[in-house]
mmCIF file of N, CA and C in Angstrom:
data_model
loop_
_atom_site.group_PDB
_atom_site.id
_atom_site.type_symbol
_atom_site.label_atom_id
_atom_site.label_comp_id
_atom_site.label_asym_id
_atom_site.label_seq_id
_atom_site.Cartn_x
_atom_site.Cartn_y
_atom_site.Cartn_z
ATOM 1 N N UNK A 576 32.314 -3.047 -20.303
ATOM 2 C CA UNK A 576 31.202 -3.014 -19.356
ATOM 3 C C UNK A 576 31.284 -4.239 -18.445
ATOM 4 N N UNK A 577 31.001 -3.730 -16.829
ATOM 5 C CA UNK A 577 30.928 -5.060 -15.999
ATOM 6 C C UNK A 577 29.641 -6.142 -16.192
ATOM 7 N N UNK A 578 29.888 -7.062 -15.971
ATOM 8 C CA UNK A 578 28.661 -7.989 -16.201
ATOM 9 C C UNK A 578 28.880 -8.189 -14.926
ATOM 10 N N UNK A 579 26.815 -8.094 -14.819
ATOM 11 C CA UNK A 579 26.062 -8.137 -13.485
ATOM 12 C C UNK A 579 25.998 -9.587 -12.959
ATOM 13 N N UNK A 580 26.035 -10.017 -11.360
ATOM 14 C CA UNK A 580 25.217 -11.487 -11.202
ATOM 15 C C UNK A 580 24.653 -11.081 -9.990
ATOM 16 N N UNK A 581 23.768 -11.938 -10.189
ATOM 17 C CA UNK A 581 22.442 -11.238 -8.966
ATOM 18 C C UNK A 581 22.001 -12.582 -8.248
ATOM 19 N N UNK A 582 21.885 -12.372 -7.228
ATOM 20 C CA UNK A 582 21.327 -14.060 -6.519
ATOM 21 C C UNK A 582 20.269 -13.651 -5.328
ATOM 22 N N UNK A 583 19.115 -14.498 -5.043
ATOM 23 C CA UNK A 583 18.657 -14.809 -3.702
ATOM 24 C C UNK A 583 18.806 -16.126 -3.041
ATOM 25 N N UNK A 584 18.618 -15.820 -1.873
ATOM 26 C CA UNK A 584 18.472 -17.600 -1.058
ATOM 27 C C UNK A 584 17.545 -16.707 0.334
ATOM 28 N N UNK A 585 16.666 -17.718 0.364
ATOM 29 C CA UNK A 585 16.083 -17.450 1.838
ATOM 30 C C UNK A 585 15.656 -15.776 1.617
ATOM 31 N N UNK A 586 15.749 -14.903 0.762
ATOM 32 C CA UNK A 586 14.974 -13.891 1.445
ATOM 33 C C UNK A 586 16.418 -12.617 1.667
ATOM 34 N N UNK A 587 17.543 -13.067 1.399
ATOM 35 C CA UNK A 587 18.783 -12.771 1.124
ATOM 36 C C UNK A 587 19.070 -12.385 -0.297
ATOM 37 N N UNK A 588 19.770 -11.096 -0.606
ATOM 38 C CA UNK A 588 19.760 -10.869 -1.992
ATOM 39 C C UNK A 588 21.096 -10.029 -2.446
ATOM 40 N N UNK A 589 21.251 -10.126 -3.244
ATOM 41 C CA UNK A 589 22.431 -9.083 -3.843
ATOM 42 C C UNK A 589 22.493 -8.763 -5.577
ATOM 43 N N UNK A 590 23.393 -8.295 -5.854
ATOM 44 C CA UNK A 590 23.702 -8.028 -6.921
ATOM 45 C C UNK A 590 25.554 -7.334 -6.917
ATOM 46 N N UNK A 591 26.259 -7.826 -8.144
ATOM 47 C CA UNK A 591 27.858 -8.010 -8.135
ATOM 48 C C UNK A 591 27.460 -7.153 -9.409
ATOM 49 N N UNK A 592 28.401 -6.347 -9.542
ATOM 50 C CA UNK A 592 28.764 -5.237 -10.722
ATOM 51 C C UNK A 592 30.136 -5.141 -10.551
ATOM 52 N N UNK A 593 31.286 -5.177 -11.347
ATOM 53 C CA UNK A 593 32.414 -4.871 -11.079
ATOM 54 C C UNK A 593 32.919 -4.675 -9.557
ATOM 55 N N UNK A 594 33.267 -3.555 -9.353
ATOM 56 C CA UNK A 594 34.076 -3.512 -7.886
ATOM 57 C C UNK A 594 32.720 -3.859 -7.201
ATOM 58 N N UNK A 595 31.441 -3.076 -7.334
ATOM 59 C CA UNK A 595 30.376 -3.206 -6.879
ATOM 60 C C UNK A 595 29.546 -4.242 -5.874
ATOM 61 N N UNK A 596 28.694 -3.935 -5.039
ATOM 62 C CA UNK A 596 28.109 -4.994 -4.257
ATOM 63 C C UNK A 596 27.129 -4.352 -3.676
ATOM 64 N N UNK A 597 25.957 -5.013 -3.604
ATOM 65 C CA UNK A 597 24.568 -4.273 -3.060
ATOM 66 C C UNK A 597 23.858 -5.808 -2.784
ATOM 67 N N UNK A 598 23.716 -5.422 -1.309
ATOM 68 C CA UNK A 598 23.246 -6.483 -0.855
ATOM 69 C C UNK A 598 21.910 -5.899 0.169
ATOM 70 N N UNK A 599 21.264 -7.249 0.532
ATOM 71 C CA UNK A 599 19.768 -6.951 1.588
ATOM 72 C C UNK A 599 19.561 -7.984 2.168
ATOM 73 N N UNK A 600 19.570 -7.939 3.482
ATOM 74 C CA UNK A 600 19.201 -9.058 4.384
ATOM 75 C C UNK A 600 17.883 -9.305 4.781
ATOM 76 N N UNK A 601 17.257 -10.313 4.563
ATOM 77 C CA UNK A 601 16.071 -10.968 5.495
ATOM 78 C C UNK A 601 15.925 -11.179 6.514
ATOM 79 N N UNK A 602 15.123 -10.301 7.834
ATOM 80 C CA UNK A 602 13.847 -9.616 7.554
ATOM 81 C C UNK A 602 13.733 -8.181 7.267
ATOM 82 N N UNK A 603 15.172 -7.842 7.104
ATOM 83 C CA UNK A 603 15.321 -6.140 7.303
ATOM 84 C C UNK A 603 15.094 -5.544 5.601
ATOM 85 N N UNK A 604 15.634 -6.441 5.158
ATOM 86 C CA UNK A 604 15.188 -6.067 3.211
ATOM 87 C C UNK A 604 15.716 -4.180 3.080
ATOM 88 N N UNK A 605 16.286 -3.769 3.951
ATOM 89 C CA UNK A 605 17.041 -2.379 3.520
ATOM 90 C C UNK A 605 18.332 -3.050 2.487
ATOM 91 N N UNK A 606 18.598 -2.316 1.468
ATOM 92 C CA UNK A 606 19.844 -2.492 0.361
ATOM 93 C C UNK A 606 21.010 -1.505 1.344
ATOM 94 N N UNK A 607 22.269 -2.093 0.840
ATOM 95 C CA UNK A 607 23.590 -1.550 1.415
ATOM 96 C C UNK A 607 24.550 -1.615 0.339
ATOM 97 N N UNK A 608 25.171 -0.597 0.092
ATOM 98 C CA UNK A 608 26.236 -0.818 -1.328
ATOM 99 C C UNK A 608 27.053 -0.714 -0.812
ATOM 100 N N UNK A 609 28.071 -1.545 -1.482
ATOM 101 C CA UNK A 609 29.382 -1.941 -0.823
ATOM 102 C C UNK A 609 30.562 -1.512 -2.137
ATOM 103 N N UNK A 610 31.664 -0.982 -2.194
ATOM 104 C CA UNK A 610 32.987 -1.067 -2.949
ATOM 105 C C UNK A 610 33.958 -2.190 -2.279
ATOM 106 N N UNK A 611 33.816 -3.131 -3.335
ATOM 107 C CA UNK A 611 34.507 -4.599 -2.282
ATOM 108 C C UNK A 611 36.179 -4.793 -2.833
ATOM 109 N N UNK A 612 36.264 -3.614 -3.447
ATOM 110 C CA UNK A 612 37.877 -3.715 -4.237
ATOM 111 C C UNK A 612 38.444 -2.574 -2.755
ATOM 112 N N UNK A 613 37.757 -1.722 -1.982
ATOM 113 C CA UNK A 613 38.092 -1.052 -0.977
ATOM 114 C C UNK A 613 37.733 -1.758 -0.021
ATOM 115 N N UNK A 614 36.447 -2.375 0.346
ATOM 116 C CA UNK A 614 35.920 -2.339 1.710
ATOM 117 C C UNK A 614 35.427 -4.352 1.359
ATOM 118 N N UNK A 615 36.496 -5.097 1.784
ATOM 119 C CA UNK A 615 36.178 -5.944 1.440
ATOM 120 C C UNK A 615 35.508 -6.772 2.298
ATOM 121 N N UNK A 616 35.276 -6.105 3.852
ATOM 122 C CA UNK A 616 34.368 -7.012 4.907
ATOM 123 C C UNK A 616 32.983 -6.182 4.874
ATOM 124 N N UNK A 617 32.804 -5.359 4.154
ATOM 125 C CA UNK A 617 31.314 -4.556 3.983
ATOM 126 C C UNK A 617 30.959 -3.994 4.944
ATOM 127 N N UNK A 618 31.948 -3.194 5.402
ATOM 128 C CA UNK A 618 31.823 -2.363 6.608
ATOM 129 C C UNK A 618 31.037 -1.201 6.355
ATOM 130 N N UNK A 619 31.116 -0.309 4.902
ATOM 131 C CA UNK A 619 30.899 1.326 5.096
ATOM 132 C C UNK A 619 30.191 0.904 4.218
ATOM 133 N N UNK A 620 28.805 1.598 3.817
ATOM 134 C CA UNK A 620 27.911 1.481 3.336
ATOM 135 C C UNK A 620 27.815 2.693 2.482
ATOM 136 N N UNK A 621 28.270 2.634 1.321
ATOM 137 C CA UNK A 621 27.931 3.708 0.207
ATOM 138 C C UNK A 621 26.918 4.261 -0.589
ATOM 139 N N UNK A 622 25.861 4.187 -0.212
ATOM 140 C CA UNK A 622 24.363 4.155 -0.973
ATOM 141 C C UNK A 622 24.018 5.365 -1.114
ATOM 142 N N UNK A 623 24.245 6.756 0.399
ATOM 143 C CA UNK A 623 24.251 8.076 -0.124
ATOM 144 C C UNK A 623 25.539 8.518 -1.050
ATOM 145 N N UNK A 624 26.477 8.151 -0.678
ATOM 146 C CA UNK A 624 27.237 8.399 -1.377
ATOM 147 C C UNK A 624 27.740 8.522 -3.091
ATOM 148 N N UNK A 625 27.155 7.196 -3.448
ATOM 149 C CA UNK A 625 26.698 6.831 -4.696
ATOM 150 C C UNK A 625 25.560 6.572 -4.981
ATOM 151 N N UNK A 626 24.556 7.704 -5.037
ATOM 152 C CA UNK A 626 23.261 7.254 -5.242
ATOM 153 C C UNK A 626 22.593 7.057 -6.764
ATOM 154 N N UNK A 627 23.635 7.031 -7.929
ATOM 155 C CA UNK A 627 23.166 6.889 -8.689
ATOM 156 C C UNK A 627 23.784 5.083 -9.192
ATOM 157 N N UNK A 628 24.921 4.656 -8.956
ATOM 158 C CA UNK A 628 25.362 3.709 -8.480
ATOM 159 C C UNK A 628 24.112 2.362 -8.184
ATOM 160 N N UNK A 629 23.475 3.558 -6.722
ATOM 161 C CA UNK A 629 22.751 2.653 -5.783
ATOM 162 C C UNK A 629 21.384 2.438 -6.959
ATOM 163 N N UNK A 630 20.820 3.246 -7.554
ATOM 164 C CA UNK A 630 19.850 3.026 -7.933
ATOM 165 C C UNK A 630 19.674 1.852 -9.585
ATOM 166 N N UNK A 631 20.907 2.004 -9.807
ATOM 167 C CA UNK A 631 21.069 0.850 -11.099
ATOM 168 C C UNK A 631 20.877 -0.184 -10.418
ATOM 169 N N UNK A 632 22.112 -0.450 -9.232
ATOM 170 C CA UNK A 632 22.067 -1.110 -8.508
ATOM 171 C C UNK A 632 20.556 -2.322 -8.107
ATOM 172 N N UNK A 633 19.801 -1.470 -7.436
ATOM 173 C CA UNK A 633 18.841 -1.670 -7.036
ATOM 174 C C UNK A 633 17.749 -2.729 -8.257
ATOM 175 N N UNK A 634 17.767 -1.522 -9.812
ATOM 176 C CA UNK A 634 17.556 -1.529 -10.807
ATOM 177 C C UNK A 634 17.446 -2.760 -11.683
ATOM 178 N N UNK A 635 18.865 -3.237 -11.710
ATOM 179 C CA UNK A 635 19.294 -4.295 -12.211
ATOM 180 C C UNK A 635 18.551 -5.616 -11.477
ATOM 181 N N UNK A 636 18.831 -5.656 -9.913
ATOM 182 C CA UNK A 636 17.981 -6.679 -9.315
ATOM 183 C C UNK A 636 16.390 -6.856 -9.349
ATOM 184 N N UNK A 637 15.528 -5.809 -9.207
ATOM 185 C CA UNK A 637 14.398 -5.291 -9.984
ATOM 186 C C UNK A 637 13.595 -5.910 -11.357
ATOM 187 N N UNK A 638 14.822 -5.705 -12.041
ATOM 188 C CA UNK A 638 14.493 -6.464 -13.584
ATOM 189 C C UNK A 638 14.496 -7.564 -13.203
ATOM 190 N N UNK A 639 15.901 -8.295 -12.989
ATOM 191 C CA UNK A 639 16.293 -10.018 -13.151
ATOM 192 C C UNK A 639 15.066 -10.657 -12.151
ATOM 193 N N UNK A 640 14.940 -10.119 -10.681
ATOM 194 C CA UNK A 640 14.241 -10.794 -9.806
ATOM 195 C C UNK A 640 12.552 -11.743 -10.637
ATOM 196 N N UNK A 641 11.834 -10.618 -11.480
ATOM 197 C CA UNK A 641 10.684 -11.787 -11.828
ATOM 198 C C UNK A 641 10.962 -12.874 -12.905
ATOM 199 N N UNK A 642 12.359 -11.695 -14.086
ATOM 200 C CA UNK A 642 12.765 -12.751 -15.048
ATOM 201 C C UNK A 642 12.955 -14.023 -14.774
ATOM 202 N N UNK A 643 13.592 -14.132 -13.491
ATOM 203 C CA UNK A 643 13.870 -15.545 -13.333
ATOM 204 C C UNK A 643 12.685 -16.152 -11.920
ATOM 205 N N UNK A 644 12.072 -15.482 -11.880
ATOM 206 C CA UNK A 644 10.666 -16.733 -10.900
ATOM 207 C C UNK A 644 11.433 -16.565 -9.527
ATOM 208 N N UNK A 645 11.802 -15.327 -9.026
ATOM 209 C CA UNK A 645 12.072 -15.126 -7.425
ATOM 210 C C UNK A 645 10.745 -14.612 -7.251
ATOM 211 N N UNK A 646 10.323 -15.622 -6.385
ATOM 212 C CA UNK A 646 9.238 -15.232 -5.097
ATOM 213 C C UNK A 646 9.380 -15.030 -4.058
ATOM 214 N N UNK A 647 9.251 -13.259 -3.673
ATOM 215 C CA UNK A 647 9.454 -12.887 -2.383
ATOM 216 C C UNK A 647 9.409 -13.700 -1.006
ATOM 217 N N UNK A 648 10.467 -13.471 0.041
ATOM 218 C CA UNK A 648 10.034 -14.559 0.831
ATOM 219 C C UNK A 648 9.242 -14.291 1.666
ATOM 220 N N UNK A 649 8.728 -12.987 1.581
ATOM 221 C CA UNK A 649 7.775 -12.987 2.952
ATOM 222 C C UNK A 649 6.717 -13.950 1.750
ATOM 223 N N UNK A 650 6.352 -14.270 1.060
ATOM 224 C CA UNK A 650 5.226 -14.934 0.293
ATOM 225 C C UNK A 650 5.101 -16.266 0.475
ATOM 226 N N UNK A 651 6.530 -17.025 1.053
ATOM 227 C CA UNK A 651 7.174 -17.950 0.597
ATOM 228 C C UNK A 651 6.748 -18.275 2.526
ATOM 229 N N UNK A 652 7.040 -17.565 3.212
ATOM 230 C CA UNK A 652 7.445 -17.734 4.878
ATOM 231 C C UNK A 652 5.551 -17.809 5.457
ATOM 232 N N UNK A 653 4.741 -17.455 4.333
ATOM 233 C CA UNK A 653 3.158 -17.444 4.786
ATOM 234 C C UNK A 653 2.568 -18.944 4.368
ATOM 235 N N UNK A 654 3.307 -19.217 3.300
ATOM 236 C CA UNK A 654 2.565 -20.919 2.994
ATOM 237 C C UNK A 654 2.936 -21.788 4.119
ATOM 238 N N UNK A 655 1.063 -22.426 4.564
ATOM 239 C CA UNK A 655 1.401 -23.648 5.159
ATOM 240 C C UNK A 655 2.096 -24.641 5.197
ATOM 241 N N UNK A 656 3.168 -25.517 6.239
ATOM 242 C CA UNK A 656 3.785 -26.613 5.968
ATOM 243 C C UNK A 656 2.893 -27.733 5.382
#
């Protein structure tokens, strides 16, 4: 089995599964799955394609995100300086 790693910065997010890659940009927060053993500049976006893929995908980041104390950034972009 692949072991998952999942990261944010800024509002930026992903998750790594084997060949796998599902990423989401800040402010657009849509997910994009990537096969990075094929498509290694993340050109074609596989998410209909693999939609069961996409939804572990998704899944996995889901779980880890509160386990570890990610606070959304629109939450983060509303606090006063």
């Amino acid at each position: 089995m692949d072991r998952e790693i999942c990261f944010e910065h800024e509002g930026n997010k992903a998750v790594r599964k084997g060949k796998w890659k599902l990423v989401s940009s800040y402010p657009e927060n849509r997910w994009y799955l990537y096969d990075i053993e094929n498509d290694r500049s993340e050109t074609v976006d596989l998410s209909a394609s693999f939609p069961k893929i996409y939804r572990e995908m998704v899944e996995i980041y889901e779980n880890w995100a509160p386990r570890v104390g990610v606070i959304p950034y629109e939450q983060l972009a509303q606090k006063p300086s």
